PDB file of C-alpha atoms in Angstrom:
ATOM      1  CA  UNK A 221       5.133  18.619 -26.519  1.00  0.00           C
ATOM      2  CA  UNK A 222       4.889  16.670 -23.437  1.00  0.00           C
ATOM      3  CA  UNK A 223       4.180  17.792 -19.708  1.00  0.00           C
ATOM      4  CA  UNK A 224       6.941  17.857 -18.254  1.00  0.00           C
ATOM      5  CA  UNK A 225       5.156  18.391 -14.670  1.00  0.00           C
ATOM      6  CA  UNK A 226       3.272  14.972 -13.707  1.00  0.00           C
ATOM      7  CA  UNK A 227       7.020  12.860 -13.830  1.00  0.00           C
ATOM      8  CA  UNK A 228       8.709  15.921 -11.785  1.00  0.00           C
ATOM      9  CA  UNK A 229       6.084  15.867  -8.835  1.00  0.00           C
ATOM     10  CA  UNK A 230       5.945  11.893  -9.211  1.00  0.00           C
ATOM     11  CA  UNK A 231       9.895  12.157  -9.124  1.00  0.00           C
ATOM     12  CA  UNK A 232       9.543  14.341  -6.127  1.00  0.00           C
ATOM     13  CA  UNK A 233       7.113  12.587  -3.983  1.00  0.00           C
ATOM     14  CA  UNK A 234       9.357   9.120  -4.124  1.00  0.00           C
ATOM     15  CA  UNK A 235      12.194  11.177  -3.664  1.00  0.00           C
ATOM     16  CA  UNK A 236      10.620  12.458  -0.189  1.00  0.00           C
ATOM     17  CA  UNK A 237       9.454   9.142   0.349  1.00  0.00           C
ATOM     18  CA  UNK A 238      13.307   7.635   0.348  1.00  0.00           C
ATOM     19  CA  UNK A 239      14.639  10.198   1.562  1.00  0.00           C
ATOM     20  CA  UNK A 240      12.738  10.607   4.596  1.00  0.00           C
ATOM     21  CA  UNK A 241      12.971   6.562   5.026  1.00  0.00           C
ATOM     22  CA  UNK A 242      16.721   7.063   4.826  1.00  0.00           C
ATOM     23  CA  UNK A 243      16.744   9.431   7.910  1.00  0.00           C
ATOM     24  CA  UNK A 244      14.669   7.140   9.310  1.00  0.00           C
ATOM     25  CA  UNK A 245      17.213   4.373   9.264  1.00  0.00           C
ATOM     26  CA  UNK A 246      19.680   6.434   9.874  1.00  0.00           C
ATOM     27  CA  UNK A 247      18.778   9.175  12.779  1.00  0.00           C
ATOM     28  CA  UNK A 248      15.925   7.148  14.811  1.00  0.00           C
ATOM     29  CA  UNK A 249      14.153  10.112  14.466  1.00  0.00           C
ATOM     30  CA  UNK A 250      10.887   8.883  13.332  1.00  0.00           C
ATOM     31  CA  UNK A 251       9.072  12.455  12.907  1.00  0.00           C
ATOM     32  CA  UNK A 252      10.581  11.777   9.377  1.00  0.00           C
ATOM     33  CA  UNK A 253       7.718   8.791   8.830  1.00  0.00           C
ATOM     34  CA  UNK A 254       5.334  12.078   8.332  1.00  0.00           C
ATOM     35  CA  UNK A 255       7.116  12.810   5.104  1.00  0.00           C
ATOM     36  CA  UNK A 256       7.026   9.495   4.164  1.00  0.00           C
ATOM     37  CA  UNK A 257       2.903   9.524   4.939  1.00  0.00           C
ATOM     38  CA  UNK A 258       2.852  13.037   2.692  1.00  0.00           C
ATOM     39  CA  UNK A 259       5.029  11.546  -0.002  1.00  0.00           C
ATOM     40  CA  UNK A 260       2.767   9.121  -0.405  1.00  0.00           C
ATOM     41  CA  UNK A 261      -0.621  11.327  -0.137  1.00  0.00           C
ATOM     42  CA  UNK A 262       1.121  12.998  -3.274  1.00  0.00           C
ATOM     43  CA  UNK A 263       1.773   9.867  -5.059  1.00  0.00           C
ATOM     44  CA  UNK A 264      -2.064   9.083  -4.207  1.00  0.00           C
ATOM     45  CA  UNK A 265      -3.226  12.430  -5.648  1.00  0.00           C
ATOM     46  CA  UNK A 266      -1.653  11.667  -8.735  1.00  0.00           C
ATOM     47  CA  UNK A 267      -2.229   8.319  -9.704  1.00  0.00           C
ATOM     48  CA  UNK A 268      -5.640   8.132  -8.199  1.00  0.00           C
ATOM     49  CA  UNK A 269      -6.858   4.234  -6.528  1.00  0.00           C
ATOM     50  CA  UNK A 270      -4.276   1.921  -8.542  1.00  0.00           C
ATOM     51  CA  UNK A 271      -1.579   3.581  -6.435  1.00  0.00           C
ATOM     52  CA  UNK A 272      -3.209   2.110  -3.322  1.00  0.00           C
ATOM     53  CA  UNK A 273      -4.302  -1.343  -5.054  1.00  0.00           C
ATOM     54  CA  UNK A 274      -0.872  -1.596  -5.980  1.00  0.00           C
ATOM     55  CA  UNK A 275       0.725  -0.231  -2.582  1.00  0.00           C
ATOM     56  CA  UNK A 276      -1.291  -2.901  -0.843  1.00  0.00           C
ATOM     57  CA  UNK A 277      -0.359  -5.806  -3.211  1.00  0.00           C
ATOM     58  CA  UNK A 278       2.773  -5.248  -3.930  1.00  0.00           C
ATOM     59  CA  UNK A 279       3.809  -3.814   0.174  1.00  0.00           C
ATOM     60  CA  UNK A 280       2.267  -7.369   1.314  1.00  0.00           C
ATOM     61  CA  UNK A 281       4.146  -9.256  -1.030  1.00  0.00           C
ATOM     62  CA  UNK A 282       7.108  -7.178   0.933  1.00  0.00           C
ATOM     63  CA  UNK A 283       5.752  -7.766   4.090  1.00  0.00           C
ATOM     64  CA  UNK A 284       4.999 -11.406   3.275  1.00  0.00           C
ATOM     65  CA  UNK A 285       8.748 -11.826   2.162  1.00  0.00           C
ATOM     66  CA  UNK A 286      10.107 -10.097   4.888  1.00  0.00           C
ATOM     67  CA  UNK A 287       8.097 -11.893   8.050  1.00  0.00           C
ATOM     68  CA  UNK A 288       8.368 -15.217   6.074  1.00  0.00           C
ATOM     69  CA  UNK A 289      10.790 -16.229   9.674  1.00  0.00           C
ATOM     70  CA  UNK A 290       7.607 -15.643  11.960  1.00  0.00           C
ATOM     71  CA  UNK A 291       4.872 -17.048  10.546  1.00  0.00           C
ATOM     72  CA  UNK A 292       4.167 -20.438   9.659  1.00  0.00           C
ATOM     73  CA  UNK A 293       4.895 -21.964   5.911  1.00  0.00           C
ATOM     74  CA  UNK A 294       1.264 -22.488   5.627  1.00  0.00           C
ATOM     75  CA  UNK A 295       0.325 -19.114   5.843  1.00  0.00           C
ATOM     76  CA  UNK A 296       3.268 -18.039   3.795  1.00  0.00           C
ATOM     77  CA  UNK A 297       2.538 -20.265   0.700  1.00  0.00           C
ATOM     78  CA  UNK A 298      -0.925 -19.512   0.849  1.00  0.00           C
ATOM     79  CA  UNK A 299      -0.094 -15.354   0.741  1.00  0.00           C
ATOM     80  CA  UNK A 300       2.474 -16.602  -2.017  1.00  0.00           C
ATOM     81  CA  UNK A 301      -0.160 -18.800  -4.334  1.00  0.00           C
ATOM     82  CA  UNK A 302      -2.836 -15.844  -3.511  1.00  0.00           C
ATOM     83  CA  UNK A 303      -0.297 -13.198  -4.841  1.00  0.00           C
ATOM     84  CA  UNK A 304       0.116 -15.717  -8.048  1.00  0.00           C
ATOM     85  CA  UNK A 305      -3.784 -15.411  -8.576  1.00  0.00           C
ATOM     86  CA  UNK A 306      -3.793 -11.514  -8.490  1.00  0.00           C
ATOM     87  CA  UNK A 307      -0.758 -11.375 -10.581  1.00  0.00           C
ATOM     88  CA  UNK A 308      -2.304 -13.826 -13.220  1.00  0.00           C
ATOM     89  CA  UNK A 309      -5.589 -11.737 -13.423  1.00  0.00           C
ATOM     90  CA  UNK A 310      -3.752  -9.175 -14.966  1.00  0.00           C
ATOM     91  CA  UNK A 311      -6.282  -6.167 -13.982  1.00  0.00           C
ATOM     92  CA  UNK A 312      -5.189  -3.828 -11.719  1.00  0.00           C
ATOM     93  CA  UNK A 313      -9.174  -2.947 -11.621  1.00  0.00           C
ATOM     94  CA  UNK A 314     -10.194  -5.581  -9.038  1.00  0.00           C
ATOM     95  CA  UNK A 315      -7.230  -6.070  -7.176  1.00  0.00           C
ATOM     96  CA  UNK A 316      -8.111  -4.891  -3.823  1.00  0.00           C
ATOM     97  CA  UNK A 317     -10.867  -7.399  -4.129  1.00  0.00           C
ATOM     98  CA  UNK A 318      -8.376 -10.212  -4.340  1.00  0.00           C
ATOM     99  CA  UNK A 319      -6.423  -8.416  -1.546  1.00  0.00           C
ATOM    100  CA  UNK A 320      -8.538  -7.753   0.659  1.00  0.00           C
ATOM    101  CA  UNK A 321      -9.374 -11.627   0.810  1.00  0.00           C
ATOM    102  CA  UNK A 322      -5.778 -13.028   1.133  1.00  0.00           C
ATOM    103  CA  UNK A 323      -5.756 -13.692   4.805  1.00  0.00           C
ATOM    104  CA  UNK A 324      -1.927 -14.031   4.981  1.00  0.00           C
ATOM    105  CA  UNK A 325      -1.689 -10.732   4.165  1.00  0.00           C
ATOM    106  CA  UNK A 326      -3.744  -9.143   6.507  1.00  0.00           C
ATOM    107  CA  UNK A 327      -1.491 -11.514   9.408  1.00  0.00           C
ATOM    108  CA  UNK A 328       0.876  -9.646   8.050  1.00  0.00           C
ATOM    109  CA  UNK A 329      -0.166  -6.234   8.155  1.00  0.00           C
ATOM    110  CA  UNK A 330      -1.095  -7.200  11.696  1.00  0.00           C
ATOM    111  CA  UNK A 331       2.435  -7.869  12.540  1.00  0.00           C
ATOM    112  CA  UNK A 332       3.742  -5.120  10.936  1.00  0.00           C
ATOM    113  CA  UNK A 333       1.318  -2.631  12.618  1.00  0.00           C
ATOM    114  CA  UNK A 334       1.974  -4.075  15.804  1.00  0.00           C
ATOM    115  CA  UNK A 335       5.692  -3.203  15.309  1.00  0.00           C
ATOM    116  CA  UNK A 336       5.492   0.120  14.240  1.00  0.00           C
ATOM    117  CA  UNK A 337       2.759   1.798  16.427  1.00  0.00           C
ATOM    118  CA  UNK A 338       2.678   5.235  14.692  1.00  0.00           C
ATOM    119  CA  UNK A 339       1.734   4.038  11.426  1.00  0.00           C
ATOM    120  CA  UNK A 340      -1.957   2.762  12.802  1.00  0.00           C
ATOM    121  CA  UNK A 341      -3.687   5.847  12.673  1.00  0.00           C
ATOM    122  CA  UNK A 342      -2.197   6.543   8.753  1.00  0.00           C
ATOM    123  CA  UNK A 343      -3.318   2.863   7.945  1.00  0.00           C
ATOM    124  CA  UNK A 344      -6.385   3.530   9.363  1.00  0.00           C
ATOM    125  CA  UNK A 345      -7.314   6.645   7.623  1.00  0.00           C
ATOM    126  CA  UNK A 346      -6.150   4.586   4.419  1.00  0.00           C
ATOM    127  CA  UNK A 347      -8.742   2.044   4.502  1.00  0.00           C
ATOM    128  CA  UNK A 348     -11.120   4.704   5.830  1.00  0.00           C
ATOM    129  CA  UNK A 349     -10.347   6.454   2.982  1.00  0.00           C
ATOM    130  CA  UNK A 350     -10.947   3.640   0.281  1.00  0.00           C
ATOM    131  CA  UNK A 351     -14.372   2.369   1.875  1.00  0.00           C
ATOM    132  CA  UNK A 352     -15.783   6.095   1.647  1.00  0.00           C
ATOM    133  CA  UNK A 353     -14.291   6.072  -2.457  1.00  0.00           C
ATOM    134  CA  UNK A 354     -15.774   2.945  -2.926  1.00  0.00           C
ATOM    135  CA  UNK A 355     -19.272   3.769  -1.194  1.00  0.00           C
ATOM    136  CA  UNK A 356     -19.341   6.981  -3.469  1.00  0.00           C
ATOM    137  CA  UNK A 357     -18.356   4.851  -6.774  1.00  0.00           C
ATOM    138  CA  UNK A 358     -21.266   2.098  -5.430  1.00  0.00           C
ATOM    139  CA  UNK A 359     -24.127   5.187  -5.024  1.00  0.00           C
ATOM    140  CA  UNK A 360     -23.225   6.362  -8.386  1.00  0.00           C
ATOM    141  CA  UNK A 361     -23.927   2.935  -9.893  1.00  0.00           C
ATOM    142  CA  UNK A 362     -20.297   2.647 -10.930  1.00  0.00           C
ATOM    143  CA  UNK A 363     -17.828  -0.552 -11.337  1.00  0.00           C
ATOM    144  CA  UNK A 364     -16.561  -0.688  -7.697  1.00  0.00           C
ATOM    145  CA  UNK A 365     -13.838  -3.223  -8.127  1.00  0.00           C
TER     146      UNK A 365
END
């Protein structure tokens, strides 16, 4: 028998998550980016830190594809050959490590959080979030990354 419960509320929170994106686009009304922010808290609470290592890799990829017109080729290949390095580790363990080094992703970030003003405080309490999981892990005298 298999539960039938963790793919329903993992269906439902990216559900929420496009749909409130979609009346994004389409209304203006960005009230709808809190859904978003709770689709992905559920998301979170169900597949633990390798949701975020993999929401940060694999959103600046995104964000490194999609500002590749404003910043300089240098910056973008280096995001690019950094992104080949994580992806050739193969671990989803230590990513965040390897992340949170690539400095053509945090440009990135930088731009997009300049751009979209409402998502600081979310992005914020993100990171916020990891450094007090990863302090906890540390204290216990577990594997951080």
């Amino acid at each position: 028998m298999v539960d039938i419960i963790y793919p329903l509320i993992f269906a439902l929170g990216v559900g929420l998550i496009y749909y409130c994106w979609w009346k994004v686009r389409r209304t203006g009304n960005y009230k709808f980016s809190y859904g978003m922010i709770a689709g992905i808290i559920v998301l979170w609470l169900l597949s633990g830190d390798e949701f975020f290592n993999s929401l940060l890799v694999f959103g600046g990829a995104y964000l490194l594809w999609h500002y590749r017109q404003i910043i300089s080729p240098t910056i973008l290949f280096y995001g690019i050959f950094s992104l080949f390095i994580i992806f050739a580790t193969g671990r989803t363990m230590s990513i965040n490590r390897y992340a949170y080094g690539c400095v053509s992703l945090a440009i990135c970030w930088g731009i997009f959080l300049s751009r979209h003003v409402k998502l600081n405080y979310f992005i914020i309490l993100w990171f916020i979030i990891m450094l007090i999981t990863s302090s906890i892990r540390f204290a216990q005298g577990l594997w951080v990354a």
